[in-house]
Coordinates of C-alpha atoms and ligand atoms in Angstrom, one line a residue:
M1273 CA 11.8 -38.7 -6.0
P1274 CA 9.8 -35.6 -5.6
P1275 CA 7.9 -33.5 -8.5
T1276 CA 9.9 -30.8 -9.9
A1277 CA 7.9 -27.3 -10.3
I1278 CA 8.9 -24.3 -11.9
V1279 CA 8.0 -21.2 -10.4
W1280 CA 8.0 -18.0 -13.1
F1281 CA 8.8 -15.0 -11.3
R1282 CA 7.8 -12.0 -13.3
R1283 CA 6.2 -8.6 -11.3
D1284 CA 6.7 -10.2 -7.8
L1285 CA 10.5 -10.6 -7.2
R1286 CA 9.9 -11.7 -3.5
L1287 CA 9.9 -14.7 -1.7
A1288 CA 7.2 -13.3 1.2
D1289 CA 3.7 -13.7 0.5
H1290 CA 4.4 -15.4 -2.9
P1291 CA 1.2 -17.5 -3.5
A1292 CA 3.4 -19.1 -6.4
L1293 CA 6.6 -20.0 -4.5
H1294 CA 4.0 -21.3 -1.5
A1295 CA 1.9 -23.4 -3.8
A1296 CA 5.1 -24.7 -5.4
A1297 CA 6.9 -25.4 -2.0
A1298 CA 3.5 -26.6 -0.1
D1299 CA 3.2 -29.3 -3.4
G1300 CA 6.3 -30.7 -1.4
A1301 CA 8.4 -29.9 -5.0
V1302 CA 12.1 -29.3 -6.2
V1303 CA 11.0 -25.6 -7.1
V1304 CA 13.3 -24.0 -10.2
P1305 CA 12.7 -20.5 -10.1
V1306 CA 12.9 -18.4 -13.3
Y1307 CA 13.3 -14.7 -14.7
I1308 CA 12.6 -14.4 -18.3
D1309 CA 13.6 -11.6 -20.0
S1310 CA 11.5 -10.8 -22.1
P1311 CA 10.8 -6.7 -22.7
A1312 CA 9.4 -6.9 -26.3
E1313 CA 6.6 -9.3 -24.9
E1314 CA 5.1 -5.8 -23.4
A1315 CA 4.9 -3.9 -26.1
P1316 CA 3.9 -1.1 -27.1
W1317 CA 4.9 -0.3 -23.2
P1318 CA 8.3 -2.8 -23.1
P1319 CA 9.9 -1.3 -19.4
G1320 CA 11.7 2.5 -19.6
A1321 CA 15.4 2.8 -19.0
A1322 CA 14.8 4.0 -15.6
S1323 CA 12.3 0.8 -14.7
R1324 CA 15.1 -1.4 -16.2
W1325 CA 18.0 0.2 -14.3
W1326 CA 15.5 -0.7 -11.2
L1327 CA 14.8 -4.9 -12.3
H1328 CA 19.2 -4.8 -12.8
H1329 CA 18.8 -4.3 -8.6
A1330 CA 15.8 -6.1 -7.8
L1331 CA 16.8 -9.0 -9.7
T1332 CA 20.4 -9.3 -8.1
D1333 CA 18.4 -9.0 -4.6
L1334 CA 16.1 -11.8 -5.4
A1335 CA 18.4 -14.1 -6.5
Q1336 CA 20.6 -13.4 -3.1
A1337 CA 17.1 -14.2 -1.3
L1338 CA 17.0 -17.1 -3.1
Q1339 CA 20.9 -18.6 -2.3
G1340 CA 19.6 -17.5 1.1
S1341 CA 16.8 -19.8 1.0
G1342 CA 19.4 -22.7 -0.3
T1343 CA 18.3 -22.7 -4.2
R1344 CA 19.0 -20.2 -7.0
L1345 CA 17.5 -18.2 -9.4
L1346 CA 17.8 -18.9 -13.1
L1347 CA 18.4 -16.2 -15.3
R1348 CA 16.6 -16.6 -19.3
R1349 CA 15.9 -15.2 -22.2
G1350 CA 12.6 -14.6 -24.2
P1351 CA 10.1 -15.3 -26.2
S1352 CA 9.0 -16.8 -22.4
L1353 CA 6.9 -19.6 -23.8
Q1354 CA 10.1 -21.4 -25.7
A1355 CA 12.3 -20.2 -22.6
L1356 CA 9.4 -22.5 -20.6
Q1357 CA 9.2 -25.2 -23.2
Q1358 CA 13.4 -25.5 -23.1
L1359 CA 12.9 -25.9 -19.4
V1360 CA 10.4 -28.3 -18.9
A1361 CA 12.2 -30.3 -21.8
E1362 CA 15.4 -29.8 -19.4
T1363 CA 13.8 -30.6 -15.5
G1364 CA 11.0 -32.6 -16.6
A1365 CA 8.8 -30.5 -14.8
T1366 CA 5.5 -31.4 -13.7
A1367 CA 3.8 -28.0 -12.6
L1368 CA 4.1 -24.2 -13.6
H1369 CA 3.1 -21.7 -11.2
W1370 CA 3.2 -17.6 -11.8
N1371 CA 1.5 -14.7 -10.2
R1372 CA -0.9 -13.1 -12.7
L1373 CA -0.7 -9.9 -14.5
Y1374 CA -3.5 -7.4 -15.4
D1375 CA -1.5 -5.1 -18.2
P1376 CA -3.3 -6.1 -22.4
A1377 CA 0.0 -7.6 -23.5
T1378 CA 1.2 -9.8 -20.7
L1379 CA -2.0 -11.1 -20.1
A1380 CA -2.2 -12.2 -23.5
R1381 CA 1.3 -13.7 -23.3
D1382 CA 0.1 -15.3 -20.2
Q1383 CA -2.9 -17.0 -22.3
A1384 CA -0.6 -18.7 -24.9
V1385 CA 1.4 -20.4 -22.1
K1386 CA -1.4 -21.7 -20.3
S1387 CA -2.7 -23.2 -24.1
W1388 CA 0.1 -24.8 -24.8
A1389 CA 0.9 -26.0 -20.7
K1390 CA -2.2 -27.6 -20.7
A1391 CA -2.2 -28.8 -24.1
T1392 CA 0.7 -30.7 -23.4
G1393 CA -0.6 -32.0 -19.9
L1394 CA 1.4 -29.4 -17.7
Q1395 CA -0.1 -28.8 -13.9
V1396 CA -0.7 -24.7 -14.6
R1397 CA -1.7 -22.6 -12.0
S1398 CA -1.4 -19.2 -11.5
H1399 CA -2.3 -16.9 -8.4
N1400 CA -3.2 -13.5 -7.4
A1401 CA -0.1 -12.1 -5.8
A1402 CA -1.0 -8.2 -6.8
L1403 CA -3.8 -6.8 -5.9
L1404 CA -6.6 -7.0 -3.0
H1405 CA -9.4 -7.6 -5.0
E1406 CA -8.9 -9.0 -8.6
P1407 CA -10.6 -7.1 -11.3
W1408 CA -13.3 -9.3 -12.3
T1409 CA -14.4 -10.0 -8.6
L1410 CA -16.0 -6.5 -8.4
T1411 CA -19.1 -5.4 -10.9
T1412 CA -21.5 -2.8 -10.4
G1413 CA -25.0 -3.3 -9.5
K1414 CA -25.6 -3.5 -13.8
G1415 CA -22.6 -6.5 -14.2
G1416 CA -20.3 -4.0 -15.7
A1417 CA -17.1 -2.3 -14.3
Y1418 CA -17.1 0.5 -12.1
R1419 CA -15.9 4.1 -13.9
V1420 CA -16.3 6.0 -10.5
F1421 CA -13.9 5.5 -7.4
T1422 CA -15.9 6.0 -4.6
P1423 CA -18.5 3.1 -5.0
F1424 CA -15.6 1.1 -6.7
W1425 CA -13.5 1.4 -2.8
K1426 CA -17.1 0.9 -1.6
A1427 CA -17.6 -2.3 -3.4
C1428 CA -13.7 -3.3 -2.1
L1429 CA -14.6 -2.7 1.8
A1430 CA -18.1 -4.7 1.4
A1431 CA -15.8 -7.6 -0.4
P1432 CA -14.7 -10.6 1.2
A1433 CA -11.4 -9.4 2.7
A1434 CA -8.1 -10.5 1.4
P1435 CA -6.4 -12.9 2.6
P1436 CA -3.7 -12.5 5.0
P1437 CA 0.2 -12.2 3.9
L1438 CA 2.2 -15.5 3.3
P1439 CA 5.2 -16.5 4.8
A1440 CA 8.7 -16.5 2.9
P1441 CA 10.0 -20.4 2.3
V1442 CA 12.2 -21.1 5.6
R1443 CA 14.3 -23.4 3.0
L1444 CA 13.7 -24.5 -1.0
P1445 CA 15.9 -27.4 -2.5
P1446 CA 18.3 -26.3 -4.9
P1447 CA 17.2 -27.3 -8.8
P1448 CA 19.5 -29.5 -10.9
P1449 CA 23.1 -28.0 -11.0
H1450 CA 23.3 -29.0 -14.5
L1451 CA 21.1 -25.7 -15.1
A1452 CA 22.2 -22.8 -17.1
S1453 CA 21.2 -19.4 -15.8
L1454 CA 22.8 -16.3 -17.9
P1455 CA 24.7 -13.9 -15.9
L1456 CA 22.7 -10.7 -15.2
A1457 CA 25.0 -8.8 -17.1
A1458 CA 23.7 -10.4 -20.6
L1459 CA 20.5 -9.1 -19.8
G1460 CA 21.9 -5.4 -20.1
L1461 CA 19.7 -3.7 -18.1
L1462 CA 21.9 -1.0 -16.9
P1463 CA 22.5 2.3 -19.1
R1464 CA 25.5 2.2 -20.9
N1465 CA 26.3 5.6 -20.6
R1466 CA 25.8 6.1 -16.7
W1467 CA 23.3 8.4 -15.9
D1468 CA 21.9 6.5 -13.3
A1469 CA 24.0 7.7 -9.9
G1470 CA 20.8 9.6 -9.0
L1471 CA 19.0 6.6 -8.8
A1472 CA 20.9 4.9 -6.8
Q1473 CA 21.3 7.4 -4.4
A1474 CA 17.7 7.3 -4.1
W1475 CA 16.7 3.8 -3.4
T1476 CA 17.3 0.3 -2.3
P1477 CA 15.6 -1.4 -5.2
G1478 CA 14.7 -5.2 -3.5
E1479 CA 12.7 -6.9 -1.0
A1480 CA 14.8 -6.3 2.0
G1481 CA 14.5 -2.5 0.7
A1482 CA 10.9 -2.1 0.5
V1483 CA 10.8 -3.8 3.6
A1484 CA 13.2 -1.2 5.0
A1485 CA 11.0 2.0 3.3
L1486 CA 7.5 0.2 4.7
N1487 CA 8.9 0.2 8.6
A1488 CA 10.7 3.5 8.1
F1489 CA 7.1 5.1 6.9
F1490 CA 4.9 3.5 10.0
D1491 CA 8.2 4.6 11.8
T1492 CA 8.0 8.3 11.4
A1493 CA 5.6 9.5 8.4
A1494 CA 1.8 7.5 8.4
A1495 CA 0.4 9.1 11.4
D1496 CA 0.4 12.6 9.3
Y1497 CA 0.3 11.2 6.0
G1498 CA -3.1 13.0 5.4
V1499 CA -1.7 16.6 5.8
A1500 CA 2.1 15.6 4.8
R1501 CA 0.7 13.8 1.6
D1502 CA 0.4 17.2 0.1
L1503 CA 3.9 18.4 0.7
P1504 CA 6.4 17.7 -1.7
G1505 CA 8.7 19.7 0.3
A1506 CA 8.7 16.8 3.5
A1507 CA 8.9 13.4 3.3
G1508 CA 5.2 12.6 3.6
T1509 CA 4.5 9.6 1.9
S1510 CA 6.1 6.2 1.6
R1511 CA 7.5 6.3 -1.4
L1512 CA 6.2 2.2 -2.0
S1513 CA 5.1 2.5 -5.4
P1514 CA 8.4 1.1 -7.2
H1515 CA 8.0 -1.6 -4.8
L1516 CA 4.7 -2.0 -5.3
H1517 CA 5.4 -2.3 -9.0
F1518 CA 7.9 -4.3 -9.3
G1519 CA 6.3 -6.8 -6.4
E1520 CA 8.9 -6.9 -3.9
L1521 CA 6.2 -6.3 -1.2
S1522 CA 2.3 -7.0 -1.9
P1523 CA -0.6 -4.6 -1.1
R1524 CA -1.4 -7.6 1.6
Q1525 CA 1.6 -6.9 3.2
V1526 CA 1.2 -3.2 2.8
L1527 CA -2.4 -3.3 4.6
Q1528 CA -1.6 -5.4 7.3
A1529 CA 1.6 -2.9 8.0
C1530 CA -1.4 -0.8 8.3
R1531 CA -3.7 -2.5 10.3
N1532 CA -0.5 -3.0 12.7
A1533 CA 0.2 0.3 12.8
G1534 CA -3.2 0.6 14.5
E1535 CA -6.1 3.2 13.3
S1536 CA -5.6 6.9 12.4
A1537 CA -6.5 9.3 10.2
G1538 CA -3.3 9.1 8.6
S1539 CA -3.2 5.5 7.7
A1540 CA -6.8 5.7 6.6
S1541 CA -6.1 8.0 4.3
F1542 CA -2.8 6.0 3.3
T1543 CA -5.3 2.9 2.9
R1544 CA -7.5 4.6 0.1
Q1545 CA -4.5 5.5 -1.6
L1546 CA -3.8 1.6 -1.7
Y1547 CA -7.7 1.6 -3.4
W1548 CA -6.8 4.2 -6.2
R1549 CA -3.3 1.3 -7.1
E1550 CA -6.9 -1.5 -7.0
F1551 CA -8.9 1.0 -9.1
A1552 CA -6.1 1.9 -11.8
H1553 CA -5.7 -2.0 -12.2
H1554 CA -9.4 -2.7 -12.6
L1555 CA -9.4 0.0 -15.1
L1556 CA -6.8 -1.0 -17.0
Y1557 CA -8.4 -4.7 -17.0
H1558 CA -11.6 -3.3 -18.4
F1559 CA -10.6 -0.8 -20.5
P1560 CA -7.4 -1.9 -22.2
H1561 CA -7.0 0.7 -25.0
T1562 CA -6.9 3.3 -22.7
T1563 CA -3.3 3.1 -22.2
D1564 CA -3.4 5.1 -25.7
T1565 CA -7.1 6.3 -26.2
P1566 CA -9.0 8.5 -23.9
L1567 CA -12.1 6.4 -22.1
D1568 CA -14.3 9.6 -22.8
P1569 CA -14.6 9.0 -26.7
R1570 CA -15.0 12.8 -27.3
F1571 CA -11.2 13.6 -26.8
K1572 CA -10.4 11.2 -30.0
A1573 CA -11.0 14.4 -31.9
F1574 CA -9.4 17.2 -29.8
P1575 CA -7.5 19.6 -31.5
W1576 CA -4.5 19.7 -29.8
A1577 CA -2.6 22.6 -31.1
G1578 CA 0.7 22.8 -28.5
D1579 CA 4.3 23.2 -30.1
P1580 CA 6.1 19.5 -29.3
A1581 CA 9.0 20.5 -30.8
A1582 CA 9.7 23.7 -28.6
G1583 CA 7.0 22.7 -25.4
L1584 CA 7.6 19.4 -25.1
T1585 CA 11.5 19.6 -24.5
A1586 CA 11.2 22.6 -22.4
W1587 CA 8.6 20.6 -20.1
Q1588 CA 11.1 17.2 -20.0
R1589 CA 14.3 19.3 -19.2
G1590 CA 12.4 21.5 -16.6
R1591 CA 13.1 24.7 -18.2
T1592 CA 9.5 26.0 -18.4
G1593 CA 10.1 28.8 -16.6
F1594 CA 7.7 28.1 -13.8
P1595 CA 9.4 27.1 -10.9
L1596 CA 7.3 24.3 -9.4
V1597 CA 6.8 22.5 -12.4
D1598 CA 10.6 22.2 -13.5
A1599 CA 11.4 21.5 -10.0
G1600 CA 9.3 18.3 -10.4
M1601 CA 10.5 17.1 -13.7
R1602 CA 14.4 17.9 -12.3
E1603 CA 13.5 15.4 -9.8
L1604 CA 12.0 13.2 -12.1
W1605 CA 15.3 13.1 -13.8
H1606 CA 17.4 12.9 -11.2
T1607 CA 15.7 10.2 -8.7
G1608 CA 13.3 8.5 -11.1
W1609 CA 10.4 9.6 -9.1
M1610 CA 8.0 12.6 -8.8
H1611 CA 5.9 13.8 -5.6
N1612 CA 2.3 13.0 -6.8
R1613 CA 1.0 16.2 -6.3
V1614 CA 4.0 18.1 -8.6
R1615 CA 2.6 14.8 -11.0
M1616 CA -0.3 16.6 -11.3
L1617 CA 1.1 19.6 -11.8
A1618 CA 3.3 18.8 -14.3
A1619 CA 0.7 17.0 -16.0
S1620 CA -1.9 19.8 -16.1
F1621 CA 0.6 22.3 -17.5
L1622 CA 2.2 19.8 -20.5
I1623 CA -1.9 19.1 -21.0
K1624 CA -3.3 22.0 -20.4
N1625 CA -1.1 24.7 -20.7
L1626 CA 1.3 23.3 -23.1
L1627 CA -1.7 21.7 -25.6
I1628 CA 0.4 18.9 -25.9
P1629 CA -1.3 14.9 -26.0
W1630 CA -1.4 13.4 -22.9
Q1631 CA 0.4 10.6 -24.4
Q1632 CA 3.4 12.4 -25.0
G1633 CA 3.5 12.8 -21.7
A1634 CA 3.0 9.1 -20.2
H1635 CA 5.4 8.1 -22.6
W1636 CA 8.2 10.7 -20.9
F1637 CA 7.1 9.6 -17.4
W1638 CA 6.9 5.9 -18.9
D1639 CA 10.9 5.7 -19.9
T1640 CA 12.0 7.9 -16.7
L1641 CA 10.1 7.1 -13.8
V1642 CA 11.4 3.9 -11.4
D1643 CA 7.6 3.1 -10.5
A1644 CA 6.5 3.3 -13.9
D1645 CA 3.2 1.3 -14.0
L1646 CA 0.8 1.1 -16.7
A1647 CA -2.6 0.8 -15.0
N1648 CA -1.6 3.9 -12.5
N1649 CA 0.7 5.5 -15.0
T1650 CA -2.4 5.6 -17.1
L1651 CA -5.4 6.3 -14.5
G1652 CA -3.1 9.8 -13.7
W1653 CA -2.8 10.7 -17.3
Q1654 CA -6.7 10.5 -18.3
W1655 CA -7.6 11.8 -14.9
T1656 CA -5.8 14.9 -15.5
A1657 CA -6.6 15.2 -19.5
G1658 CA -10.3 15.1 -17.7
C1659 CA -10.8 12.2 -20.4
G1660 CA -10.9 9.2 -18.2
A1661 CA -12.7 7.7 -15.8
D1662 CA -13.4 9.7 -12.5
A1663 CA -11.8 13.2 -14.1
A1664 CA -10.8 15.6 -13.1
P1665 CA -13.6 18.3 -14.0
Y1666 CA -12.2 19.8 -17.8
F1667 CA -12.3 23.5 -15.7
R1668 CA -9.5 22.5 -13.3
I1669 CA -6.3 23.9 -14.4
F1670 CA -3.4 23.5 -12.0
N1671 CA -2.0 27.2 -11.2
P1672 CA 1.7 26.5 -10.5
V1673 CA 2.1 29.5 -8.7
L1674 CA -1.1 29.0 -6.2
Q1675 CA 0.2 25.4 -6.0
G1676 CA 3.8 26.2 -4.9
Q1677 CA 2.6 28.9 -3.0
R1678 CA -0.5 26.8 -1.4
F1679 CA 1.9 23.2 -0.8
D1680 CA 5.5 24.5 -1.0
P1681 CA 5.2 28.1 0.8
D1682 CA 8.8 27.9 2.3
G1683 CA 10.2 26.8 -0.6
A1684 CA 11.9 23.5 0.4
Y1685 CA 10.9 21.9 -2.5
V1686 CA 11.7 24.0 -5.2
R1687 CA 15.1 25.0 -3.5
R1688 CA 16.2 21.7 -3.8
W1689 CA 15.5 21.2 -7.2
L1690 CA 16.6 24.6 -8.6
P1691 CA 19.7 25.6 -6.4
E1692 CA 19.7 28.7 -9.0
L1693 CA 16.5 30.2 -7.3
A1694 CA 17.7 28.9 -4.3
R1695 CA 18.4 32.7 -2.6
L1696 CA 15.6 33.8 -4.3
P1697 CA 12.8 35.0 -0.9
D1698 CA 9.8 32.8 -0.9
R1699 CA 7.6 35.9 -2.0
W1700 CA 9.2 35.4 -5.5
L1701 CA 10.5 32.2 -5.7
H1702 CA 7.4 30.8 -7.7
R1703 CA 6.7 33.7 -9.9
P1704 CA 10.4 34.9 -10.6
W1705 CA 9.4 36.9 -13.4
E1706 CA 7.1 39.0 -11.5
A1707 CA 9.8 39.9 -8.8
P1708 CA 11.8 43.2 -8.9
R1709 CA 15.0 43.5 -10.5
T1710 CA 16.6 44.1 -7.6
V1711 CA 15.8 41.3 -5.6
L1712 CA 16.5 38.8 -8.8
E1713 CA 20.1 40.7 -8.3
T1714 CA 20.5 40.1 -5.1
A1715 CA 19.4 36.5 -5.3
G1716 CA 21.9 36.3 -8.2
V1717 CA 19.2 35.4 -10.5
R1718 CA 19.1 36.3 -14.5
L1719 CA 16.2 35.6 -15.9
G1720 CA 17.0 33.6 -19.1
R1721 CA 20.0 33.1 -18.0
D1722 CA 20.4 31.1 -14.5
Y1723 CA 17.0 30.2 -15.3
P1724 CA 14.2 30.1 -18.0
A1725 CA 11.7 33.3 -18.4
P1726 CA 8.3 31.7 -18.6
I1727 CA 7.8 30.1 -21.7
L1728 CA 3.8 31.0 -22.0
D1729 CA 1.0 33.2 -20.1
L1730 CA -0.8 31.2 -18.2
G1731 CA -3.8 33.5 -18.0
A1732 CA -4.1 33.4 -22.1
S1733 CA -3.1 29.4 -22.3
R1734 CA -5.8 28.8 -18.7
R1735 CA -8.4 30.4 -21.6
R1736 CA -7.6 28.7 -24.7
A1737 CA -7.7 25.6 -22.7
L1738 CA -11.3 26.5 -21.5
T1739 CA -12.8 27.3 -24.6
L1740 CA -11.3 24.0 -26.0
W1741 CA -12.3 21.9 -23.1
D1742 CA -16.0 23.8 -23.3
A1743 CA -16.6 23.0 -27.0
L1744 CA -15.3 19.3 -26.5
K1745 CA -18.0 19.2 -23.4
R1746 CA -20.9 20.4 -25.5
R1747 CA -20.6 18.3 -28.2
Ligands
FAD2428 P1 1.8 6.7 -1.2 O1 1.0 7.9 -1.7 O2 2.5 6.8 -0.5 O3 1.2 6.0 -1.9 C1 1.3 4.8 -1.5 C2 0.5 3.8 -2.6 O4 -0.5 4.2 -3.2 C3 1.5 3.8 -4.0 O5 2.8 4.0 -3.8 C4 0.7 3.8 -5.2 O6 1.0 1.9 -5.7 C5 -0.7 3.9 -4.7 N1 -1.3 5.1 -5.1 C6 -1.0 6.3 -4.9 N2 -1.4 7.4 -4.8 C7 -2.2 6.8 -6.6 C8 -2.9 7.2 -7.6 N3 -3.3 8.7 -7.4 N4 -2.8 6.6 -8.5 C9 -2.9 5.3 -8.1 N5 -2.8 4.7 -7.2 C10 -1.7 5.7 -5.9 N6 1.7 5.7 -9.7 C11 2.5 4.7 -10.2 O7 2.9 3.7 -9.2 N7 3.1 4.5 -11.4 C12 3.0 5.4 -12.0 O8 3.6 5.1 -13.2 C13 2.4 6.9 -11.9 N8 2.2 7.8 -13.1 C14 1.4 8.8 -12.9 C15 1.0 10.0 -13.5 C16 0.6 11.1 -13.4 C17 0.4 12.0 -14.6 C18 -0.1 11.2 -12.0 C19 -0.9 12.2 -11.7 C20 0.3 10.3 -11.3 C21 0.8 8.8 -11.2 N9 1.0 8.0 -10.3 C22 1.7 6.8 -10.5 C23 0.5 8.1 -8.9 C24 1.0 8.1 -7.7 O9 1.8 9.9 -8.4 C25 2.3 7.8 -7.5 O10 1.5 6.3 -7.3 C26 2.3 8.1 -6.1 O11 3.2 9.3 -6.5 C27 3.8 7.0 -5.9 O12 4.5 7.8 -4.1 P2 4.1 6.9 -3.2 O13 4.8 5.9 -3.4 O14 4.9 8.0 -1.7 O15 2.6 7.3 -2.9

């Protein structure tokens, strides 16, 4: 009788380059693939509404792919430890495999599972599937963690290369038929009030969708990535972030696709962004408190003076009166994603112009992004707030008008997400409050009615922020 091995799927919802699945199959075991729904174990950052929508569809795709390989996915409900104990009792499994995650809550949970498995004599093996370089494999000359991107990146390039991706298993023997599985609907991942039509239009979750997005990017956009990545109106980036977050694709597969595409400025610039993802995971692992607390302790005492009631709501709804910020926030609400340049701008506006704590923005992104990722989100917010590792200098306060004129000069992006401004000429599109009355009338825009008047004065709010940041830096 072949041994039985449980493969515990988490954020690695794919069959190709799946070291846990590969190892279990290579041992000649009967593989029992299981996904355990246990959002509470990720507290205080359980998956948000958009992530749960994505998860529903990614699990549908994974179940179909496993069925195509001759087996089936079991769905169980957490707590994970109890669900695994139950499954071992039901199957007589002698081995348990999973791919590693690096956020504080799941690390602690996995450690508890590992301790139990070892104590019961179960063979337990965890694998690296999510990163090119795991956080503990790279240290500075002094033996500490990196806090600055460029030396981190150089260390990655000097380190032994990640192994090539593994093939998907061709055929897997099915687990015993008596093993029960919850129906996917029982996990309640889809929203009750169906606000998700825009997400469904924008994305194809799952491994097949991930591979299609990867191929499409290298067929059409990769060569120009270095320039087009900054233009929110162009399809200039890969949009692989949710696929990478849910592990429908591994960074090794992405890197290999990059290499296959041949060297170009575009692919070099794209690869660098993949290392920002690595850097974010390195930071989260070594500084787990930074999800909620500034890495730079001086910022703990920052005198946030904004009015969250008014400012936060206007920002969330895309009604600040600053078109590029509002277009980004509406893209986020509609599709669950926002272009990186606009993420930086929207975050800077919340933190520096509105003086609302970055943690509140991070939570909103967490709930609304389909790619919400604790490592990348924490890095993005702390970087913009100027309080994290390799932070943006505090005097960098993005100006929504100048950013719009520079990166959305023909207004393609703003017009797509703010149709009420579509008929404004380019010259006034990013500052409608300065447009002459006749121009507004001709474009059919009544400020304050069709589109909000600006909720703050850009110059005054910038000066206020600079004074506060200056005082803090001098402490
Ligand atoms: P591409 O430009 O095609 O890049 C390829 C991949 O590299 C991305 O899919 C992503 O995995 C990685 N990457 C690119 N830029 C970054 C970056 N700055 N930091 C870390 N990894 C990067 N990214 C998330 O995946 N999840 C988040 O929750 C998230 N929150 C953010 C919050 C703020 C305030 C900011 C400023 C950035 C945030 N980012 C986040 C980073 C970045 O905006 C997204 O990764 C990127 O926009 C995803 O689009 P793409 O896949 O087309 O990226």
